[in-house]
Amino acid sequence: MVQAEHDPGYDIRSMTRRELEILLRKEGQPAYRARQVFNWMHVKLAASYDEMSDIPLSLRERLKDWPLTVLKTETVQVSRLDGTRKYLFRLPDGCMAESVLMRYHHGNTVCVSSQVGCAMGCRFCASTLGGKVRDLLPSEMLEQVYRIQTDTKERVSHVVVMGTGEPLENYDNLVRFIHLLTGEEGLNISQRNITVSTCGIVPRIYDLAQEKLAVTLALSLHAPTDELRRQLMPIARKYTIEETLKACAGYFSVTGRRVTFEYSLISGVNDSIQHAKTLGQLLAPLKGHVNLIPVNPVRERSFLRSAHSDVVNFKNTLEKYGFHVTIRRELGSDIDGACGQLRAKREGLKEESGKPDESFFGD
Ligand code: SAH
């Protein structure tokens, strides 16, 4: 068994190659065995030790002391319009996580979840119904990509951490996940093709900048003033827009990666021309990219999507400030459900059970 001082405290699929080497050395195995096992887990995407045909049977049996994390596909919904696939996975402990495969001209993108449920309590989001249950392990984030690539037999080239959960609240697991996903000995996905979306956990944005990763940071802004943002996102009670944008500017200056600003347009709430002008002035010094998302109505919430003409007017107004503005292309609209809706539906989650974790936000 592994000695405590070398035990990284992670399941085997979350271990780095180096950690795996240490573990197998304790088992009297040469270093090349670690390379083989790592390759089975992270390149051949093995779902069991029994698949590892060039590993001696006796070692495969020994390895079963370290359960190999695998996600089981509960359901897949396939869009007939554009091939978007929504997966509901069952985790080893029975919890559910959802992921989406989107096919863009630049490649296949997987949207991964970082937590089971979410404690952030954004008013328009279904992921927060039921609150946070637990963090996902690095292996459980990787497995969402691995099972989808195995299922479709198509290479996943881009990953967006925009599914259920607040990734910067699961910081260590997120960073480990990025290293394993982008490492040369794994799927070797370019760090430039990874986007991490956050509601704005300011200290963690500074930390992420220091990791010297080439990943894109996306900030969920959704309002141009603190007053309005506080009505939509409890996190705005903890950090002001000014503090948050300062952290984003810091992220850009350290990493050289431009930040993306996400703005969900909600009819009559944050979608007026005046809102667009205020947002334009606010973001002008940052010169980032703005991604407009017509809000996905969530049955349990009362918000409505902005009219198409309002979305276009908002975009045109923002562009006058020199931004690159995109309207998120709607994929899978026939199988749609906003973030977290699949799981919420399956688990019968209702608003009453999903109050945000008030102790986190203070006042
Ligand atoms: N916690 C992270 C990542 C998960 S949400 C974050 O807040 O960024 C991914 C994006 O989808 C966020 O911008 C989020 O605000 C947005 N979102 C959530 N529910 C939505 C809905 N019903 N309609 C449109 N966008 C939504």
Short mmCIF file of C-alpha atoms and ligand atoms in Angstrom, two decimals:
data_model
loop_
_atom_site.label_atom_id
_atom_site.label_comp_id
_atom_site.label_asym_id
_atom_site.label_seq_id
_atom_site.Cartn_x
_atom_site.Cartn_y
_atom_site.Cartn_z
CA MET A 1 0.00 0.00 0.00
CA VAL A 2 1.04 3.60 -0.49
CA GLN A 3 2.79 5.28 2.40
CA ALA A 4 1.06 8.28 3.83
CA GLU A 5 3.78 10.77 2.92
CA HIS A 6 3.45 9.90 -0.76
CA ASP A 7 -0.29 9.52 -0.86
CA PRO A 8 -1.63 12.43 -2.92
CA GLY A 9 -5.07 11.79 -1.43
CA TYR A 10 -6.60 11.35 -4.84
CA ASP A 11 -8.15 8.44 -6.71
CA ILE A 12 -5.85 6.82 -9.26
CA ARG A 13 -7.32 8.58 -12.34
CA SER A 14 -6.73 11.96 -10.65
CA MET A 15 -3.04 11.22 -10.01
CA THR A 16 -0.25 12.79 -12.04
CA ARG A 17 2.18 10.50 -13.88
CA ARG A 18 4.75 11.20 -11.20
CA GLU A 19 2.36 10.26 -8.38
CA LEU A 20 1.44 7.08 -10.22
CA GLU A 21 5.13 6.21 -10.58
CA ILE A 22 5.60 6.56 -6.82
CA LEU A 23 2.57 4.37 -6.16
CA LEU A 24 3.72 1.64 -8.55
CA ARG A 25 7.30 1.77 -7.29
CA LYS A 26 5.92 0.85 -3.86
CA GLU A 27 4.42 -2.16 -5.60
CA GLY A 28 7.88 -3.03 -6.91
CA GLN A 29 7.04 -1.98 -10.47
CA PRO A 30 9.43 -0.28 -12.92
CA ALA A 31 8.74 3.27 -14.14
CA TYR A 32 7.57 2.14 -17.56
CA ARG A 33 4.58 0.42 -15.93
CA ALA A 34 3.39 3.81 -14.68
CA ARG A 35 3.67 5.16 -18.22
CA GLN A 36 1.62 2.24 -19.53
CA VAL A 37 -1.10 2.50 -16.89
CA PHE A 38 -1.24 6.30 -17.29
CA ASN A 39 -1.61 5.86 -21.04
CA TRP A 40 -4.46 3.39 -20.58
CA MET A 41 -6.26 5.79 -18.26
CA HIS A 42 -5.69 9.07 -20.11
CA VAL A 43 -5.12 8.24 -23.78
CA LYS A 44 -6.88 4.94 -24.41
CA LEU A 45 -9.53 6.10 -21.91
CA ALA A 46 -9.91 2.66 -20.31
CA ALA A 47 -13.09 2.07 -18.34
CA SER A 48 -11.64 -0.86 -16.37
CA TYR A 49 -8.32 -2.47 -15.41
CA ASP A 50 -9.36 -5.55 -17.38
CA GLU A 51 -8.92 -3.61 -20.62
CA MET A 52 -5.24 -3.00 -19.85
CA SER A 53 -4.11 -5.99 -21.90
CA ASP A 54 -0.34 -5.39 -21.73
CA ILE A 55 -0.32 -5.09 -17.92
CA PRO A 56 0.35 -8.41 -16.15
CA LEU A 57 -2.78 -9.98 -14.71
CA SER A 58 -1.33 -10.03 -11.19
CA LEU A 59 -0.70 -6.27 -11.28
CA ARG A 60 -4.16 -5.61 -12.70
CA GLU A 61 -5.60 -7.50 -9.74
CA ARG A 62 -3.42 -5.49 -7.30
CA LEU A 63 -4.51 -2.22 -8.90
CA LYS A 64 -8.12 -2.99 -8.08
CA ASP A 65 -7.31 -1.75 -4.55
CA TRP A 66 -7.40 1.71 -6.15
CA PRO A 67 -10.87 1.96 -7.71
CA LEU A 68 -10.74 3.37 -11.24
CA THR A 69 -13.19 6.27 -11.50
CA VAL A 70 -15.58 5.80 -14.43
CA LEU A 71 -18.79 7.68 -15.20
CA LYS A 72 -21.82 5.71 -16.34
CA THR A 73 -24.00 7.26 -19.02
CA GLU A 74 -27.57 7.52 -17.72
CA THR A 75 -29.14 9.28 -20.70
CA VAL A 76 -28.03 10.98 -23.92
CA GLN A 77 -30.28 13.45 -25.70
CA VAL A 78 -29.31 14.13 -29.31
CA SER A 79 -30.39 17.22 -31.22
CA ARG A 80 -31.76 16.42 -34.65
CA LEU A 81 -31.00 19.97 -35.70
CA ASP A 82 -27.24 20.16 -35.15
CA GLY A 83 -25.97 16.99 -33.48
CA THR A 84 -25.54 18.57 -30.03
CA ARG A 85 -25.53 15.83 -27.40
CA LYS A 86 -26.55 16.31 -23.76
CA TYR A 87 -25.25 13.65 -21.40
CA LEU A 88 -26.45 12.83 -17.92
CA PHE A 89 -23.77 10.83 -16.10
CA ARG A 90 -23.93 8.82 -12.91
CA LEU A 91 -20.91 9.24 -10.63
CA PRO A 92 -19.50 6.36 -8.56
CA ASP A 93 -21.43 7.50 -5.44
CA GLY A 94 -24.73 7.73 -7.33
CA CYS A 95 -24.75 11.52 -7.79
CA MET A 96 -25.52 12.93 -11.25
CA ALA A 97 -23.54 15.33 -13.43
CA GLU A 98 -24.41 16.69 -16.85
CA SER A 99 -22.22 17.59 -19.81
CA VAL A 100 -22.86 18.79 -23.35
CA LEU A 101 -21.05 18.09 -26.62
CA MET A 102 -21.33 20.91 -29.14
CA ARG A 103 -20.12 20.59 -32.70
CA TYR A 104 -18.61 23.81 -33.98
CA HIS A 105 -16.72 24.36 -37.21
CA HIS A 106 -13.51 24.76 -35.15
CA GLY A 107 -13.95 21.38 -33.50
CA ASN A 108 -15.88 19.44 -30.89
CA THR A 109 -16.40 21.28 -27.62
CA VAL A 110 -17.40 19.63 -24.35
CA CYS A 111 -19.05 21.69 -21.62
CA VAL A 112 -18.12 20.06 -18.31
CA SER A 113 -19.60 20.37 -14.82
CA SER A 114 -17.28 21.09 -11.91
CA GLN A 115 -19.59 20.39 -8.97
CA VAL A 116 -22.76 18.44 -8.18
CA GLY A 117 -25.23 21.30 -7.83
CA CYS A 118 -24.02 24.80 -7.00
CA ALA A 119 -24.07 27.10 -3.97
CA MET A 120 -23.83 30.39 -5.87
CA GLY A 121 -27.58 30.93 -6.15
CA CYS A 122 -27.74 32.94 -9.41
CA ARG A 123 -31.41 33.78 -9.83
CA PHE A 124 -31.74 32.65 -13.47
CA CYS A 125 -29.77 29.40 -13.21
CA ALA A 126 -31.16 25.88 -12.78
CA SER A 127 -27.85 24.44 -11.55
CA THR A 128 -28.37 26.07 -8.21
CA LEU A 129 -31.79 24.48 -7.57
CA GLY A 130 -31.09 22.10 -4.70
CA GLY A 131 -27.86 23.86 -3.67
CA LYS A 132 -24.39 22.33 -3.78
CA VAL A 133 -24.03 18.64 -3.04
CA ARG A 134 -20.27 18.20 -3.50
CA ASP A 135 -17.20 19.06 -5.55
CA LEU A 136 -16.21 16.88 -8.50
CA LEU A 137 -12.85 15.16 -8.45
CA PRO A 138 -10.36 15.86 -11.26
CA SER A 139 -11.06 12.33 -12.56
CA GLU A 140 -14.81 13.01 -12.61
CA MET A 141 -14.26 16.14 -14.72
CA LEU A 142 -11.88 14.29 -17.05
CA GLU A 143 -14.27 11.37 -17.36
CA GLN A 144 -16.99 13.63 -18.80
CA VAL A 145 -14.63 14.36 -21.70
CA TYR A 146 -13.34 10.77 -21.90
CA ARG A 147 -16.78 9.11 -22.04
CA ILE A 148 -18.01 11.58 -24.66
CA GLN A 149 -14.92 11.09 -26.85
CA THR A 150 -15.26 7.31 -26.49
CA ASP A 151 -18.98 7.43 -27.29
CA THR A 152 -18.67 9.60 -30.41
CA LYS A 153 -15.25 8.29 -31.52
CA GLU A 154 -14.49 11.91 -32.42
CA ARG A 155 -11.65 13.95 -30.95
CA VAL A 156 -12.63 16.58 -28.39
CA SER A 157 -10.57 19.69 -29.19
CA HIS A 158 -12.11 22.29 -26.85
CA VAL A 159 -13.37 22.20 -23.27
CA VAL A 160 -15.43 24.86 -21.51
CA VAL A 161 -15.91 24.60 -17.75
CA MET A 162 -19.39 26.11 -17.96
CA GLY A 163 -21.61 23.29 -16.77
CA THR A 164 -23.03 22.95 -13.30
CA GLY A 165 -20.96 24.35 -10.44
CA GLU A 166 -18.57 27.18 -9.69
CA PRO A 167 -15.13 25.96 -10.83
CA LEU A 168 -13.17 28.47 -8.76
CA GLU A 169 -14.90 27.12 -5.64
CA ASN A 170 -13.34 23.74 -6.50
CA TYR A 171 -10.00 25.32 -7.24
CA ASP A 172 -7.38 22.63 -6.57
CA ASN A 173 -9.36 19.97 -8.42
CA LEU A 174 -9.90 22.36 -11.33
CA VAL A 175 -6.21 23.15 -11.72
CA ARG A 176 -5.26 19.46 -11.50
CA PHE A 177 -7.96 18.66 -14.09
CA ILE A 178 -6.53 21.27 -16.49
CA HIS A 179 -3.00 19.89 -16.10
CA LEU A 180 -4.12 16.30 -16.73
CA LEU A 181 -6.32 17.27 -19.69
CA THR A 182 -3.71 19.40 -21.39
CA GLY A 183 -0.62 17.37 -20.49
CA GLU A 184 1.44 15.82 -23.28
CA GLU A 185 0.99 12.37 -21.79
CA GLY A 186 -2.81 12.67 -21.76
CA LEU A 187 -5.28 13.93 -24.37
CA ASN A 188 -2.94 16.87 -24.89
CA ILE A 189 -5.71 19.39 -25.57
CA SER A 190 -4.25 22.86 -26.05
CA GLN A 191 -4.60 25.10 -22.99
CA ARG A 192 -5.71 27.84 -25.36
CA ASN A 193 -8.77 25.74 -26.12
CA ILE A 194 -9.87 25.59 -22.47
CA THR A 195 -12.24 28.18 -20.99
CA VAL A 196 -13.02 28.50 -17.29
CA SER A 197 -16.20 30.41 -16.49
CA THR A 198 -16.71 31.99 -13.07
CA CYS A 199 -19.35 34.11 -11.38
CA GLY A 200 -16.37 36.09 -10.01
CA ILE A 201 -14.57 34.64 -6.99
CA VAL A 202 -12.09 37.52 -6.90
CA PRO A 203 -9.19 36.03 -4.84
CA ARG A 204 -9.27 32.85 -6.94
CA ILE A 205 -9.04 34.88 -10.19
CA TYR A 206 -5.73 36.27 -8.90
CA ASP A 207 -4.62 32.76 -7.92
CA LEU A 208 -5.51 31.33 -11.34
CA ALA A 209 -3.45 34.03 -13.05
CA GLN A 210 -0.43 32.84 -11.06
CA GLU A 211 -0.80 29.25 -12.31
CA LYS A 212 0.63 30.51 -15.64
CA LEU A 213 -1.87 28.50 -17.62
CA ALA A 214 -2.85 29.70 -21.09
CA VAL A 215 -6.56 29.13 -20.46
CA THR A 216 -9.28 31.68 -21.19
CA LEU A 217 -11.14 33.18 -18.25
CA ALA A 218 -14.83 33.96 -18.76
CA LEU A 219 -16.56 36.21 -16.27
CA SER A 220 -20.32 35.93 -15.81
CA LEU A 221 -21.19 39.60 -15.48
CA HIS A 222 -24.87 39.84 -16.48
CA ALA A 223 -25.37 43.41 -15.19
CA PRO A 224 -23.55 46.73 -15.64
CA THR A 225 -24.23 48.05 -12.12
CA ASP A 226 -23.70 46.56 -8.66
CA GLU A 227 -27.29 47.29 -7.73
CA LEU A 228 -28.72 45.24 -10.58
CA ARG A 229 -26.05 42.54 -10.34
CA ARG A 230 -26.89 42.02 -6.66
CA GLN A 231 -30.48 41.28 -7.64
CA LEU A 232 -29.38 38.56 -10.05
CA MET A 233 -26.26 37.10 -8.44
CA PRO A 234 -25.63 36.77 -4.68
CA ILE A 235 -21.85 36.83 -5.35
CA ALA A 236 -22.25 40.54 -6.20
CA ARG A 237 -22.94 41.13 -2.50
CA LYS A 238 -19.45 39.86 -1.72
CA TYR A 239 -17.41 41.51 -4.50
CA THR A 240 -18.15 44.75 -6.34
CA ILE A 241 -17.98 44.94 -10.13
CA GLU A 242 -14.98 47.27 -9.76
CA GLU A 243 -13.02 44.73 -7.67
CA THR A 244 -14.02 41.94 -10.04
CA LEU A 245 -12.98 43.78 -13.19
CA LYS A 246 -9.70 44.74 -11.56
CA ALA A 247 -9.02 41.04 -11.01
CA CYS A 248 -9.89 40.37 -14.67
CA ALA A 249 -7.50 43.10 -15.79
CA GLY A 250 -4.87 41.45 -13.57
CA TYR A 251 -5.56 38.09 -15.20
CA PHE A 252 -5.00 39.64 -18.63
CA SER A 253 -1.80 41.41 -17.64
CA VAL A 254 -0.25 38.27 -16.12
CA THR A 255 -1.39 35.72 -18.72
CA GLY A 256 -1.82 37.84 -21.86
CA ARG A 257 -5.19 36.11 -22.36
CA ARG A 258 -8.14 38.38 -23.04
CA VAL A 259 -11.09 37.82 -20.73
CA THR A 260 -14.52 36.94 -22.11
CA PHE A 261 -17.50 38.64 -20.48
CA GLU A 262 -20.72 36.68 -20.42
CA TYR A 263 -23.97 38.59 -20.32
CA SER A 264 -27.30 36.76 -20.25
CA LEU A 265 -30.04 38.97 -21.65
CA ILE A 266 -33.23 38.90 -19.61
CA SER A 267 -36.30 40.65 -20.97
CA GLY A 268 -37.03 43.93 -19.21
CA VAL A 269 -34.31 43.35 -16.61
CA ASN A 270 -30.86 44.03 -18.10
CA ASP A 271 -31.42 44.36 -21.86
CA SER A 272 -32.11 48.07 -22.53
CA ILE A 273 -29.99 50.35 -24.71
CA GLN A 274 -29.04 52.24 -21.53
CA HIS A 275 -27.76 49.00 -19.98
CA ALA A 276 -25.69 48.39 -23.13
CA LYS A 277 -24.19 51.89 -22.95
CA THR A 278 -23.32 51.56 -19.26
CA LEU A 279 -21.77 48.16 -19.95
CA GLY A 280 -19.79 49.58 -22.89
CA GLN A 281 -18.32 52.36 -20.73
CA LEU A 282 -17.58 49.93 -17.91
CA LEU A 283 -15.71 47.42 -20.06
CA ALA A 284 -14.06 49.84 -22.47
CA PRO A 285 -10.67 49.83 -20.66
CA LEU A 286 -10.57 46.00 -20.69
CA LYS A 287 -11.10 45.46 -24.42
CA GLY A 288 -12.35 41.94 -23.87
CA HIS A 289 -14.82 39.92 -25.85
CA VAL A 290 -18.49 40.03 -24.89
CA ASN A 291 -20.67 36.97 -25.30
CA LEU A 292 -24.39 37.67 -25.18
CA ILE A 293 -26.61 34.78 -24.11
CA PRO A 294 -30.35 35.16 -24.59
CA VAL A 295 -31.43 33.72 -21.22
CA ASN A 296 -32.74 30.18 -21.21
CA PRO A 297 -36.02 30.36 -19.39
CA VAL A 298 -36.02 28.01 -16.40
CA ARG A 299 -39.44 26.72 -15.39
CA GLU A 300 -38.73 27.26 -11.70
CA ARG A 301 -37.62 30.85 -12.35
CA SER A 302 -39.66 33.75 -13.69
CA PHE A 303 -37.21 35.32 -16.18
CA LEU A 304 -38.00 35.64 -19.87
CA ARG A 305 -35.71 35.75 -22.87
CA SER A 306 -35.18 39.14 -24.56
CA ALA A 307 -36.84 39.74 -27.92
CA HIS A 308 -34.50 39.11 -30.85
CA SER A 309 -34.64 42.80 -31.86
CA ASP A 310 -33.52 43.81 -28.33
CA VAL A 311 -30.61 41.37 -28.52
CA VAL A 312 -29.51 42.83 -31.87
CA ASN A 313 -29.86 46.44 -30.61
CA PHE A 314 -27.85 45.56 -27.50
CA LYS A 315 -25.11 44.04 -29.64
CA ASN A 316 -25.00 47.00 -32.04
CA THR A 317 -24.77 49.47 -29.15
CA LEU A 318 -21.93 47.56 -27.50
CA GLU A 319 -20.02 47.28 -30.77
CA LYS A 320 -19.85 51.08 -30.95
CA TYR A 321 -17.48 50.85 -27.97
CA GLY A 322 -15.12 48.72 -30.02
CA PHE A 323 -15.90 45.31 -28.57
CA HIS A 324 -15.91 42.02 -30.30
CA VAL A 325 -19.47 40.94 -29.47
CA THR A 326 -20.95 37.53 -30.20
CA ILE A 327 -24.44 36.21 -29.61
CA ARG A 328 -24.14 32.68 -28.35
CA ARG A 329 -25.32 30.45 -31.15
CA GLU A 330 -28.15 28.35 -29.96
CA LEU A 331 -27.28 24.73 -30.27
CA GLY A 332 -29.55 21.87 -29.46
CA SER A 333 -32.59 24.11 -29.08
CA ASP A 334 -34.84 21.07 -29.63
CA ILE A 335 -33.28 19.29 -26.63
CA ASP A 336 -32.67 22.46 -24.73
CA GLY A 337 -32.90 22.91 -21.07
CA ALA A 338 -30.78 25.57 -19.43
CA CYS A 339 -27.64 24.64 -17.49
CA GLY A 340 -28.46 22.13 -14.81
CA GLN A 341 -32.00 21.47 -15.97
CA LEU A 342 -31.44 17.86 -16.93
CA ARG A 343 -30.21 16.92 -13.49
CA ALA A 344 -32.76 19.15 -11.73
CA LYS A 345 -35.57 17.45 -13.63
CA ARG A 346 -34.22 13.99 -12.92
CA GLU A 347 -33.74 14.65 -9.22
CA GLY A 348 -37.04 16.53 -8.87
CA LEU A 349 -35.29 19.65 -7.54
CA LYS A 350 -37.41 22.66 -6.73
CA GLU A 351 -36.56 26.23 -5.86
CA GLU A 352 -37.39 25.86 -2.14
CA SER A 353 -34.62 23.31 -1.66
CA GLY A 354 -32.06 25.51 -3.37
CA LYS A 355 -31.45 28.59 -1.34
CA PRO A 356 -27.92 29.94 -1.81
CA ASP A 357 -25.41 29.35 0.94
CA GLU A 358 -25.96 32.67 2.75
CA SER A 359 -22.97 32.24 5.06
CA PHE A 360 -20.70 32.47 2.01
CA PHE A 361 -21.87 35.85 0.80
CA GLY A 362 -22.11 37.83 4.01
CA ASP A 363 -23.54 41.30 3.47
N1 SAH B 1 -20.42 29.07 -12.18
C1 SAH B 1 -19.82 29.45 -13.41
C2 SAH B 1 -20.01 28.46 -14.56
C3 SAH B 1 -21.35 27.84 -14.76
S1 SAH B 1 -22.65 28.69 -15.57
C4 SAH B 1 -20.28 30.82 -13.81
O1 SAH B 1 -21.10 31.40 -13.12
O2 SAH B 1 -19.76 31.35 -14.79
C5 SAH B 1 -22.14 29.04 -17.22
C6 SAH B 1 -22.79 30.31 -17.77
O3 SAH B 1 -24.19 30.14 -18.06
C7 SAH B 1 -22.70 31.47 -16.79
O4 SAH B 1 -22.41 32.65 -17.51
C8 SAH B 1 -24.11 31.51 -16.25
O5 SAH B 1 -24.39 32.74 -15.66
C9 SAH B 1 -24.92 31.19 -17.48
N2 SAH B 1 -26.29 30.75 -17.22
C10 SAH B 1 -26.77 30.04 -16.19
N3 SAH B 1 -28.09 29.84 -16.32
C11 SAH B 1 -28.47 30.44 -17.46
C12 SAH B 1 -29.71 30.60 -18.13
N4 SAH B 1 -30.83 30.10 -17.63
N5 SAH B 1 -29.71 31.27 -19.29
C13 SAH B 1 -28.56 31.79 -19.79
N6 SAH B 1 -27.36 31.68 -19.21
C14 SAH B 1 -27.31 31.02 -18.06
#
